[in-house]
PDB file of C-alpha atoms in Angstrom:
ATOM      1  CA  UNK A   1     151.518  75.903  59.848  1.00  0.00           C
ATOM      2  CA  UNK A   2     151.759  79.007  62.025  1.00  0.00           C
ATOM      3  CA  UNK A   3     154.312  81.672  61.098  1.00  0.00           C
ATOM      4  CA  UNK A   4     157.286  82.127  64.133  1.00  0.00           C
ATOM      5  CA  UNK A   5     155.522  85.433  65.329  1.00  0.00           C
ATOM      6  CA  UNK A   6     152.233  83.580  66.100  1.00  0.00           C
ATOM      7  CA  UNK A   7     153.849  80.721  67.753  1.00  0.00           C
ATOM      8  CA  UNK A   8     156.238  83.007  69.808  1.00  0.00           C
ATOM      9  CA  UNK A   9     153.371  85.216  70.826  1.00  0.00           C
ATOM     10  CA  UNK A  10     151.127  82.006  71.814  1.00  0.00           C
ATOM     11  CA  UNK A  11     153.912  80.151  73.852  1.00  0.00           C
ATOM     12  CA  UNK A  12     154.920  83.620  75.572  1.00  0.00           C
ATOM     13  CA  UNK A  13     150.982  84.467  76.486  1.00  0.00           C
ATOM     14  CA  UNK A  14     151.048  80.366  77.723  1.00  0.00           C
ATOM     15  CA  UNK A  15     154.054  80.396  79.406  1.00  0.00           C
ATOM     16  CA  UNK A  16     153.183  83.420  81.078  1.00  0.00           C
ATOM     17  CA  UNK A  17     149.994  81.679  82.499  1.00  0.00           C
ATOM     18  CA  UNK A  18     152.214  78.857  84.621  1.00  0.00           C
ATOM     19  CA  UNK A  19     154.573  81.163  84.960  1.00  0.00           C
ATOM     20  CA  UNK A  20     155.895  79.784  88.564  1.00  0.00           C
ATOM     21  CA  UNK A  21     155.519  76.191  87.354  1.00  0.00           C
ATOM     22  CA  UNK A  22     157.875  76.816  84.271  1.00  0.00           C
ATOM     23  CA  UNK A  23     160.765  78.570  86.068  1.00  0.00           C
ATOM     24  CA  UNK A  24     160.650  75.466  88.605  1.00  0.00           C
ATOM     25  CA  UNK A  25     161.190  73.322  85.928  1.00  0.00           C
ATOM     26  CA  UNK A  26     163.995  75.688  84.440  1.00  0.00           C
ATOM     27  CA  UNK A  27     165.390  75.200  87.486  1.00  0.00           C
ATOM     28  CA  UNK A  28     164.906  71.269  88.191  1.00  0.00           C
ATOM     29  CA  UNK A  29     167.107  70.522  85.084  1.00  0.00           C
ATOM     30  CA  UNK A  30     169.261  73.302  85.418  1.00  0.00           C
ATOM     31  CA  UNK A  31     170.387  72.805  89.045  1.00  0.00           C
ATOM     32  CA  UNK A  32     170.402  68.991  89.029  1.00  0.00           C
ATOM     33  CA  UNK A  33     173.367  68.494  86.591  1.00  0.00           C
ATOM     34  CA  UNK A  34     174.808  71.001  87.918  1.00  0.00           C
ATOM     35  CA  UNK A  35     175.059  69.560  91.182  1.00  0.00           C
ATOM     36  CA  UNK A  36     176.326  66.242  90.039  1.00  0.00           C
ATOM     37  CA  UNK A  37     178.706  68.147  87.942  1.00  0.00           C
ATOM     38  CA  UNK A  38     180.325  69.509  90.953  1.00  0.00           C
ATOM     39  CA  UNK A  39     179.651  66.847  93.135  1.00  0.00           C
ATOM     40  CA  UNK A  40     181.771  64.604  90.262  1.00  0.00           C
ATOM     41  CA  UNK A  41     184.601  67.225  90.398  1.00  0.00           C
ATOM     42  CA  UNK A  42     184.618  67.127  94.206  1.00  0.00           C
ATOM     43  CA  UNK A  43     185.361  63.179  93.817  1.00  0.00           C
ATOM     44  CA  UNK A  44     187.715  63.270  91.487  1.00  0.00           C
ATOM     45  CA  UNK A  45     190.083  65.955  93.617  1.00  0.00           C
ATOM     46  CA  UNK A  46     189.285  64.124  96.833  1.00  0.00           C
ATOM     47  CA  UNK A  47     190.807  61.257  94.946  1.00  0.00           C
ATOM     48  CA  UNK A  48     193.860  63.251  93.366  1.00  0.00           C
ATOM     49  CA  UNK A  49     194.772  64.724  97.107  1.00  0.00           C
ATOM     50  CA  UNK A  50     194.126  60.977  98.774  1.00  0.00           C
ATOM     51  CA  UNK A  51     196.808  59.523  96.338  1.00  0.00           C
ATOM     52  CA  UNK A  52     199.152  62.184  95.667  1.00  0.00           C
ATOM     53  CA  UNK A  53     199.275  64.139  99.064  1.00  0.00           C
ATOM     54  CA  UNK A  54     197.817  61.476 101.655  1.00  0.00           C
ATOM     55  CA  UNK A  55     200.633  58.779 101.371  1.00  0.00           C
ATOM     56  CA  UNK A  56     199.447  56.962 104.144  1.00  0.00           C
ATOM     57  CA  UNK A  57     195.539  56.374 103.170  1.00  0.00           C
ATOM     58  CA  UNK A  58     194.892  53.500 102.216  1.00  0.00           C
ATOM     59  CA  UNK A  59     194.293  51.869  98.482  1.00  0.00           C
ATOM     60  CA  UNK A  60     190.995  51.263  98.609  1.00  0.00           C
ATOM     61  CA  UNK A  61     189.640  54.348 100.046  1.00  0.00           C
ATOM     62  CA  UNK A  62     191.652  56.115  97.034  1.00  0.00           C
ATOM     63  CA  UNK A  63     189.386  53.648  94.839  1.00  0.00           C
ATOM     64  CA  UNK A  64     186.340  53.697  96.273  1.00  0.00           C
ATOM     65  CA  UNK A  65     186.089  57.958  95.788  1.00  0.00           C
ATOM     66  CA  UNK A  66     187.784  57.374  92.145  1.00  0.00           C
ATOM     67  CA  UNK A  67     184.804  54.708  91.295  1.00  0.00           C
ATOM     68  CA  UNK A  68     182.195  57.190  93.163  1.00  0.00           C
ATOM     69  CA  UNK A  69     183.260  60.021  91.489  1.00  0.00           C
ATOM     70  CA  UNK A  70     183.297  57.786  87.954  1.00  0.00           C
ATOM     71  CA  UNK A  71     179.885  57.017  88.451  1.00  0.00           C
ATOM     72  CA  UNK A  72     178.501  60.223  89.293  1.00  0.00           C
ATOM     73  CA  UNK A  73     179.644  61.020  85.800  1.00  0.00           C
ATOM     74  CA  UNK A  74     177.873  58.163  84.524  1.00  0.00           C
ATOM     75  CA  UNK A  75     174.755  58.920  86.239  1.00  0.00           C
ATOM     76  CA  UNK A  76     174.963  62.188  84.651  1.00  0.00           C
ATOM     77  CA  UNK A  77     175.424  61.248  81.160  1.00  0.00           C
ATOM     78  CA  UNK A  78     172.241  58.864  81.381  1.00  0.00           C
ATOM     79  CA  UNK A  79     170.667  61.804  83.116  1.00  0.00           C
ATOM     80  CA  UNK A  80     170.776  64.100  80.555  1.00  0.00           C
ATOM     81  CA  UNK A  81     168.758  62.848  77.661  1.00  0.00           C
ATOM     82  CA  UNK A  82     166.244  61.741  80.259  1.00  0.00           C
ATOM     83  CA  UNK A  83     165.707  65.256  81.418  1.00  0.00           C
ATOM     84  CA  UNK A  84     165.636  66.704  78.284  1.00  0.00           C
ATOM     85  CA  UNK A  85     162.716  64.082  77.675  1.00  0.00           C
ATOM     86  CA  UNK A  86     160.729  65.762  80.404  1.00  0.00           C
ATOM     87  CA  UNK A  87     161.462  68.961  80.293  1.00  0.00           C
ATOM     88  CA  UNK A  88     160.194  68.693  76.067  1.00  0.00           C
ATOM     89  CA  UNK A  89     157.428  67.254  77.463  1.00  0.00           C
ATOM     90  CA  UNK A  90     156.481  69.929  79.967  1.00  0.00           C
ATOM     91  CA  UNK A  91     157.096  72.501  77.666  1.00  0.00           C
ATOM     92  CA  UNK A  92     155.228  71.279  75.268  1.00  0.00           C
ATOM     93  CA  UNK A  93     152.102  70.885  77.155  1.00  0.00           C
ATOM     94  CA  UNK A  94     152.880  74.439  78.173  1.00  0.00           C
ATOM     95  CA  UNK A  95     152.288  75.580  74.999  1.00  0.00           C
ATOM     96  CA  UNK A  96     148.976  74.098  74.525  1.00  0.00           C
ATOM     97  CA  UNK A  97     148.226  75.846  77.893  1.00  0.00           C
ATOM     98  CA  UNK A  98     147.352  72.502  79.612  1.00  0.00           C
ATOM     99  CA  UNK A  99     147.759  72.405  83.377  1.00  0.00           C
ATOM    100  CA  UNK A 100     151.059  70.125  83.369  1.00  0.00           C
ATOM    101  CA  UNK A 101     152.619  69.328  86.591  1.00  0.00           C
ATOM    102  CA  UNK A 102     156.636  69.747  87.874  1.00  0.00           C
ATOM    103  CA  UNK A 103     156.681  65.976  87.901  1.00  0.00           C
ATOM    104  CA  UNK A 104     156.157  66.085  84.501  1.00  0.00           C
ATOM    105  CA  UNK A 105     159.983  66.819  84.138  1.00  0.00           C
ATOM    106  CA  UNK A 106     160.532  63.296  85.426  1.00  0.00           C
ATOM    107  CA  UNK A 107     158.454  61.588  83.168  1.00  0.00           C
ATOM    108  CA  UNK A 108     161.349  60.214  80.846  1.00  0.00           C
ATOM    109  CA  UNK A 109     161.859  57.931  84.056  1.00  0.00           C
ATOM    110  CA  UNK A 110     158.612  56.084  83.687  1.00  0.00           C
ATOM    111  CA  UNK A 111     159.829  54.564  80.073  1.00  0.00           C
ATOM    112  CA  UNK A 112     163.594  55.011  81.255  1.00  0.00           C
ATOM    113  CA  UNK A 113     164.634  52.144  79.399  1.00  0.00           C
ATOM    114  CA  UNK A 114     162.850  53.644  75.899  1.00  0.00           C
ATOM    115  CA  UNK A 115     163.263  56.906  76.317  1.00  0.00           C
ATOM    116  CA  UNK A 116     167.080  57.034  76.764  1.00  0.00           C
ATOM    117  CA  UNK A 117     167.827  54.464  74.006  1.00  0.00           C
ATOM    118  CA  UNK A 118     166.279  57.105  71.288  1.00  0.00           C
ATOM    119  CA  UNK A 119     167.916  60.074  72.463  1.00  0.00           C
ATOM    120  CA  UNK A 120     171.136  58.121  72.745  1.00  0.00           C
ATOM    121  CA  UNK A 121     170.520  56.805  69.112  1.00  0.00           C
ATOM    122  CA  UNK A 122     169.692  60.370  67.851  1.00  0.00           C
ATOM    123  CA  UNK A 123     173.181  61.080  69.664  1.00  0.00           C
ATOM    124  CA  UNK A 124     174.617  58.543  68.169  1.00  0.00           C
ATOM    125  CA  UNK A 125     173.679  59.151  64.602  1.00  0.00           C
ATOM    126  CA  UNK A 126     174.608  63.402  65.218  1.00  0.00           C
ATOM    127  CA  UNK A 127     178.095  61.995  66.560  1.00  0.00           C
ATOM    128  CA  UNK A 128     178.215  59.864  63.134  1.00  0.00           C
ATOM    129  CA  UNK A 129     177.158  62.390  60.685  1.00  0.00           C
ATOM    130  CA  UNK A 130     179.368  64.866  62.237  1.00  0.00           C
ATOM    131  CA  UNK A 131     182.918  62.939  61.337  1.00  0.00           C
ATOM    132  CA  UNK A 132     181.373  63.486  57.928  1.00  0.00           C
ATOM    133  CA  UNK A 133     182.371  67.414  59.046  1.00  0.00           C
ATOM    134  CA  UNK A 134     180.657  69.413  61.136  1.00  0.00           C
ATOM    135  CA  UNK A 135     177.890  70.795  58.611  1.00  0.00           C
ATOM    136  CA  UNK A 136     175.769  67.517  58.259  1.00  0.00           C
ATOM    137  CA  UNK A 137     176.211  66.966  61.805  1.00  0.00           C
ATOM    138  CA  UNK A 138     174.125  70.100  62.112  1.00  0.00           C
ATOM    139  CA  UNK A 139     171.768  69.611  59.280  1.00  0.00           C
ATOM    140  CA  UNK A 140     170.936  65.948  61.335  1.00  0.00           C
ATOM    141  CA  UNK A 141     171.100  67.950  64.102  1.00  0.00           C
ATOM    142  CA  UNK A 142     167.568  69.427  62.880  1.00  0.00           C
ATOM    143  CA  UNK A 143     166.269  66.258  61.468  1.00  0.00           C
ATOM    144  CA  UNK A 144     166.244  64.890  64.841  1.00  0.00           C
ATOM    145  CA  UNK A 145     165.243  67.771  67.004  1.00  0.00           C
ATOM    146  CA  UNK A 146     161.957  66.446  67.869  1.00  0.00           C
ATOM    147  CA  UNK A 147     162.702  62.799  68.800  1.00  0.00           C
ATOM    148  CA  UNK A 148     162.926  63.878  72.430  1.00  0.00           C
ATOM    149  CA  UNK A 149     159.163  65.343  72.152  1.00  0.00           C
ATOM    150  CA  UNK A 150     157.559  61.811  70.518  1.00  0.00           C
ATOM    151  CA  UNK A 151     159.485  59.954  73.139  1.00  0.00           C
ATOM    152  CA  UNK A 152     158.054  62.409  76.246  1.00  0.00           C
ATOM    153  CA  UNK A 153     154.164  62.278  74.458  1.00  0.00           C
ATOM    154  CA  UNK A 154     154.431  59.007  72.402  1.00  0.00           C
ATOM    155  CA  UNK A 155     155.847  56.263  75.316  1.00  0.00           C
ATOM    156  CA  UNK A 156     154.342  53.871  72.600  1.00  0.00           C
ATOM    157  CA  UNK A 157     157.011  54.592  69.675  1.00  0.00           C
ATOM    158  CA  UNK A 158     159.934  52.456  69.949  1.00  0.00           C
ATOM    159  CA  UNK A 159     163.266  55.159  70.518  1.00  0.00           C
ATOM    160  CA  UNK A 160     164.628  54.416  67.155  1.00  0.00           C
ATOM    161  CA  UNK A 161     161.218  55.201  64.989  1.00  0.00           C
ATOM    162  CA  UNK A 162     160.882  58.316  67.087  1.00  0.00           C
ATOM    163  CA  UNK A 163     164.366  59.438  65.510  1.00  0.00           C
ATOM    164  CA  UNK A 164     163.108  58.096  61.959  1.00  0.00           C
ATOM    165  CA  UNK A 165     159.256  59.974  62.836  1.00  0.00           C
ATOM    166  CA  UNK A 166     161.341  63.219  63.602  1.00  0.00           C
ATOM    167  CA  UNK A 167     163.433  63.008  60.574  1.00  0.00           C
ATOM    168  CA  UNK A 168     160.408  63.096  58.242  1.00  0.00           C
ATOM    169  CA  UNK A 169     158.348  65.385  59.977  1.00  0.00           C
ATOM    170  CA  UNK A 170     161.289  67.571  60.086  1.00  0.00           C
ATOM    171  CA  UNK A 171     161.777  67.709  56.087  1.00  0.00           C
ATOM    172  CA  UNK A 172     161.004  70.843  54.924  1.00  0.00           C
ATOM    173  CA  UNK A 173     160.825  72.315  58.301  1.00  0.00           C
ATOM    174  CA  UNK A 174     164.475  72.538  59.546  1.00  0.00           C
ATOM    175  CA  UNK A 175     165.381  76.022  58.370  1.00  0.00           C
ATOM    176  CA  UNK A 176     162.428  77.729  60.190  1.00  0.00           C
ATOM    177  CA  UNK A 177     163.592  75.972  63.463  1.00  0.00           C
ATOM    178  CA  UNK A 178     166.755  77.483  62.856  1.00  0.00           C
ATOM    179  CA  UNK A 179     165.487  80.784  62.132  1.00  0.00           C
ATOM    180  CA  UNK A 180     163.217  80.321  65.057  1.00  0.00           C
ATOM    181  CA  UNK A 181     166.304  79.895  67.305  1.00  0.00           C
ATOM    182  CA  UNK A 182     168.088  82.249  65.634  1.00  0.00           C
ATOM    183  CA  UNK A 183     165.854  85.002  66.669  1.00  0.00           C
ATOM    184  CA  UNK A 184     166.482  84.176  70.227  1.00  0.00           C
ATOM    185  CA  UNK A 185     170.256  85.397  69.696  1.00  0.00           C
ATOM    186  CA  UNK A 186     169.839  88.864  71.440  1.00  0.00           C
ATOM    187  CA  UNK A 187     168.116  87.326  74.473  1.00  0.00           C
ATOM    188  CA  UNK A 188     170.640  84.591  75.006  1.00  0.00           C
ATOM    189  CA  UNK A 189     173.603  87.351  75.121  1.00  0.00           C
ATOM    190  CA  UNK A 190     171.516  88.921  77.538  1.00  0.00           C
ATOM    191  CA  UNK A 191     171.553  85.654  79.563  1.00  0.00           C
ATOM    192  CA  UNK A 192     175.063  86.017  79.592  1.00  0.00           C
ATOM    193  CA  UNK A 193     175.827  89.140  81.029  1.00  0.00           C
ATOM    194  CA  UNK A 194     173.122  88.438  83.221  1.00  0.00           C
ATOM    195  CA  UNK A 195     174.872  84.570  84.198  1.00  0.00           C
ATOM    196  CA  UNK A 196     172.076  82.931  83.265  1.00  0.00           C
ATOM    197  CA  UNK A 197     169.920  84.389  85.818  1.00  0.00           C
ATOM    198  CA  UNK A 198     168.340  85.518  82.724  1.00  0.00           C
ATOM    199  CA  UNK A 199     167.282  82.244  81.550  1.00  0.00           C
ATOM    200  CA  UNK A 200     166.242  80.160  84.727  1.00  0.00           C
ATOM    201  CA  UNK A 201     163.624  83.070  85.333  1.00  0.00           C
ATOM    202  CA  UNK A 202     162.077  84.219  81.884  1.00  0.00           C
ATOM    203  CA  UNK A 203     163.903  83.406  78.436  1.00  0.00           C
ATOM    204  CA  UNK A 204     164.900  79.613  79.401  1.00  0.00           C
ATOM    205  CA  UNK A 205     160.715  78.902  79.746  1.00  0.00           C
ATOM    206  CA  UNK A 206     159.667  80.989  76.807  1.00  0.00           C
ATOM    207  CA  UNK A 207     162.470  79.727  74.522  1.00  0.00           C
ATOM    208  CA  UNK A 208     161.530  76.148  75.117  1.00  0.00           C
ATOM    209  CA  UNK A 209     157.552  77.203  75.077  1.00  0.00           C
ATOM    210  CA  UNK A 210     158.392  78.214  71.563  1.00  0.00           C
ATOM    211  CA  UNK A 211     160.208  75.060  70.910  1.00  0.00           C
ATOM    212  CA  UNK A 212     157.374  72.812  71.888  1.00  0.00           C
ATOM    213  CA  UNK A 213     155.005  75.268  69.862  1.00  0.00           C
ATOM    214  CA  UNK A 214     157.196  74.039  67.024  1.00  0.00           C
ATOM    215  CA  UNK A 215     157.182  70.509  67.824  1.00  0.00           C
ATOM    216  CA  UNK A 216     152.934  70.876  68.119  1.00  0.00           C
ATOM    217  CA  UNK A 217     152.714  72.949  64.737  1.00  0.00           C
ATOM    218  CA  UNK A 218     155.227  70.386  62.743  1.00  0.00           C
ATOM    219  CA  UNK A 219     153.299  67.650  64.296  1.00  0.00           C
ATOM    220  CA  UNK A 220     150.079  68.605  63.306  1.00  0.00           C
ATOM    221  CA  UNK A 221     151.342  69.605  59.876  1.00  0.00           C
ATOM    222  CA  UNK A 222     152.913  66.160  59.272  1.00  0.00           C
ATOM    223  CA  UNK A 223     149.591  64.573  59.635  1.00  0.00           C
ATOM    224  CA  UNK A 224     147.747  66.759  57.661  1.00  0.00           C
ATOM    225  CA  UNK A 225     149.985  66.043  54.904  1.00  0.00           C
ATOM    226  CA  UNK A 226     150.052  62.355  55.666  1.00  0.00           C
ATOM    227  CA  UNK A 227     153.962  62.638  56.470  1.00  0.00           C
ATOM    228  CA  UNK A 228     153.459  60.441  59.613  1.00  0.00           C
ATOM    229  CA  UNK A 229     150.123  59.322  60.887  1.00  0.00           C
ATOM    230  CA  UNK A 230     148.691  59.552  64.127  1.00  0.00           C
ATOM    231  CA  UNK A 231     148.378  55.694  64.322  1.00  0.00           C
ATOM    232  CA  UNK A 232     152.935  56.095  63.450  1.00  0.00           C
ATOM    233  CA  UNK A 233     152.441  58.271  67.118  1.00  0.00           C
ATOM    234  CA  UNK A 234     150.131  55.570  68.958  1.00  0.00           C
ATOM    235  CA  UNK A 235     153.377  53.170  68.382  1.00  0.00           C
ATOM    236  CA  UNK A 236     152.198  51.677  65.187  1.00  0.00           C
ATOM    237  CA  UNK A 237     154.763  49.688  62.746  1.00  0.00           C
ATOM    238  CA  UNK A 238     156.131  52.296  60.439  1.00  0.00           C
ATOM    239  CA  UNK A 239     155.385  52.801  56.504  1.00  0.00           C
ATOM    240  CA  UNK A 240     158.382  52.354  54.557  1.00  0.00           C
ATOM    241  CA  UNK A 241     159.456  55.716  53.149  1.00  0.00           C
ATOM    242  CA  UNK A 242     158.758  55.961  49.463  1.00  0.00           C
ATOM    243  CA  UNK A 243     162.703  56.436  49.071  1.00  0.00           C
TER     244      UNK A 243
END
């Protein structure tokens, strides 16, 4: 596998290459939820004011802007996984410098069904492990960090195998994600004084360049080493692990 200098140098040159096409995406899932965010909070005040300071309007009005603003926040949660579906997708096409399009973003929505039960089950088993303390909640954290990569380039694997594909190809490999992230540290407080302007135009498209990188190295590493096999990507039944 590539060292993290090689595969930060490779997704910056790529990334640098659709430049305009990656900060559009940065800004596609960036500025959607952020709009329903405060379209949600707009709701739920409009609702506070109608029953608390508007005695005379009427019940159901009141209801109808508490259930709207409810499922805005619905919408949002089911939203999010689906995004981040795309946007690994994009990203990761990025790195291989292939000429991805911004729809590409929205491609968790053609296997909506699929592609949100596996991230939801990766959430699920995070939110499990962490009651166990927050440590193996992190450590899982890792295992799973590339299920929402197989589910945006593998709309064959079923969402749960993607989870158990990520978890294997991950073995070995979590600590140089983390280092890999880790490195970003100085730019991300950067992003911060800068309020995320920061990130939407440069590091937000190069960091998740570099995470894609990893996803492509890991991937091709795992099948190398027979860890997963490319037929385990087409959708194939899985092999039972050996423990």
């Amino acid at each position: 596998m590539k060292k993290r200098a090689e595969i930060k140098h490779i997704s910056q040159m790529s990334f640098s290459r659709q430049y305009a096409r990656a900060v559009l995406v940065a800004l596609i899932v960036s500025i959607i939820p952020f709009f329903m965010m405060w379209a949600g909070t707009i709701l739920t005040v409009a609702a506070m004011y109608q029953s608390v300071f508007i005695f005379q309007a009427s019940l159901l009005r009141t209801v109808a802007v508490a259930i709207s603003s409810v499922a805005l926040g619905i919408i949002m949660f089911l939203m999010q996984p689906i995004l981040a579906v795309g946007n690994a997708g994009f990203f990761a096409s990025v790195y291989e410098e292939k000429k991805t399009g911004i729809a590409r973003v929205l491609s968790g929505f053609q296997n909506f069904g699929n592609a949100l039960g596996g991230m939801l089950w990766m959430i699920l088993w995070i939110f499990l492990w962490s009651i166990l303390f927050i440590i193996p909640g992190i450590v899982k954290s890792y295992s799973y960090a590339m299920t929402p990569y197989i589910l945006a380039e593998c709309p064959n694997v079923y969402g749960p195998d993607a989870v158990e594909i990520s978890k294997r190809m991950m073995h070995g490999y979590k600590a140089k994600l983390f280092l890999a992230q880790l490195s970003f540290i100085g730019w991300m407080l950067l992003c911060i004084l800068t309020l995320g302007i920061l990130w939407i135009f440069y590091v937000g498209p190069y960091y998740n360049t570099v995470m894609g990188g990893y996803y492509k190295e890991i991937k091709r590493a795992a099948i190398e080493s027979g860890v997963v096999t490319q037929e385990e990507f087409d959708g194939a039944e899985l092999r039972p692990t050996e423990n």
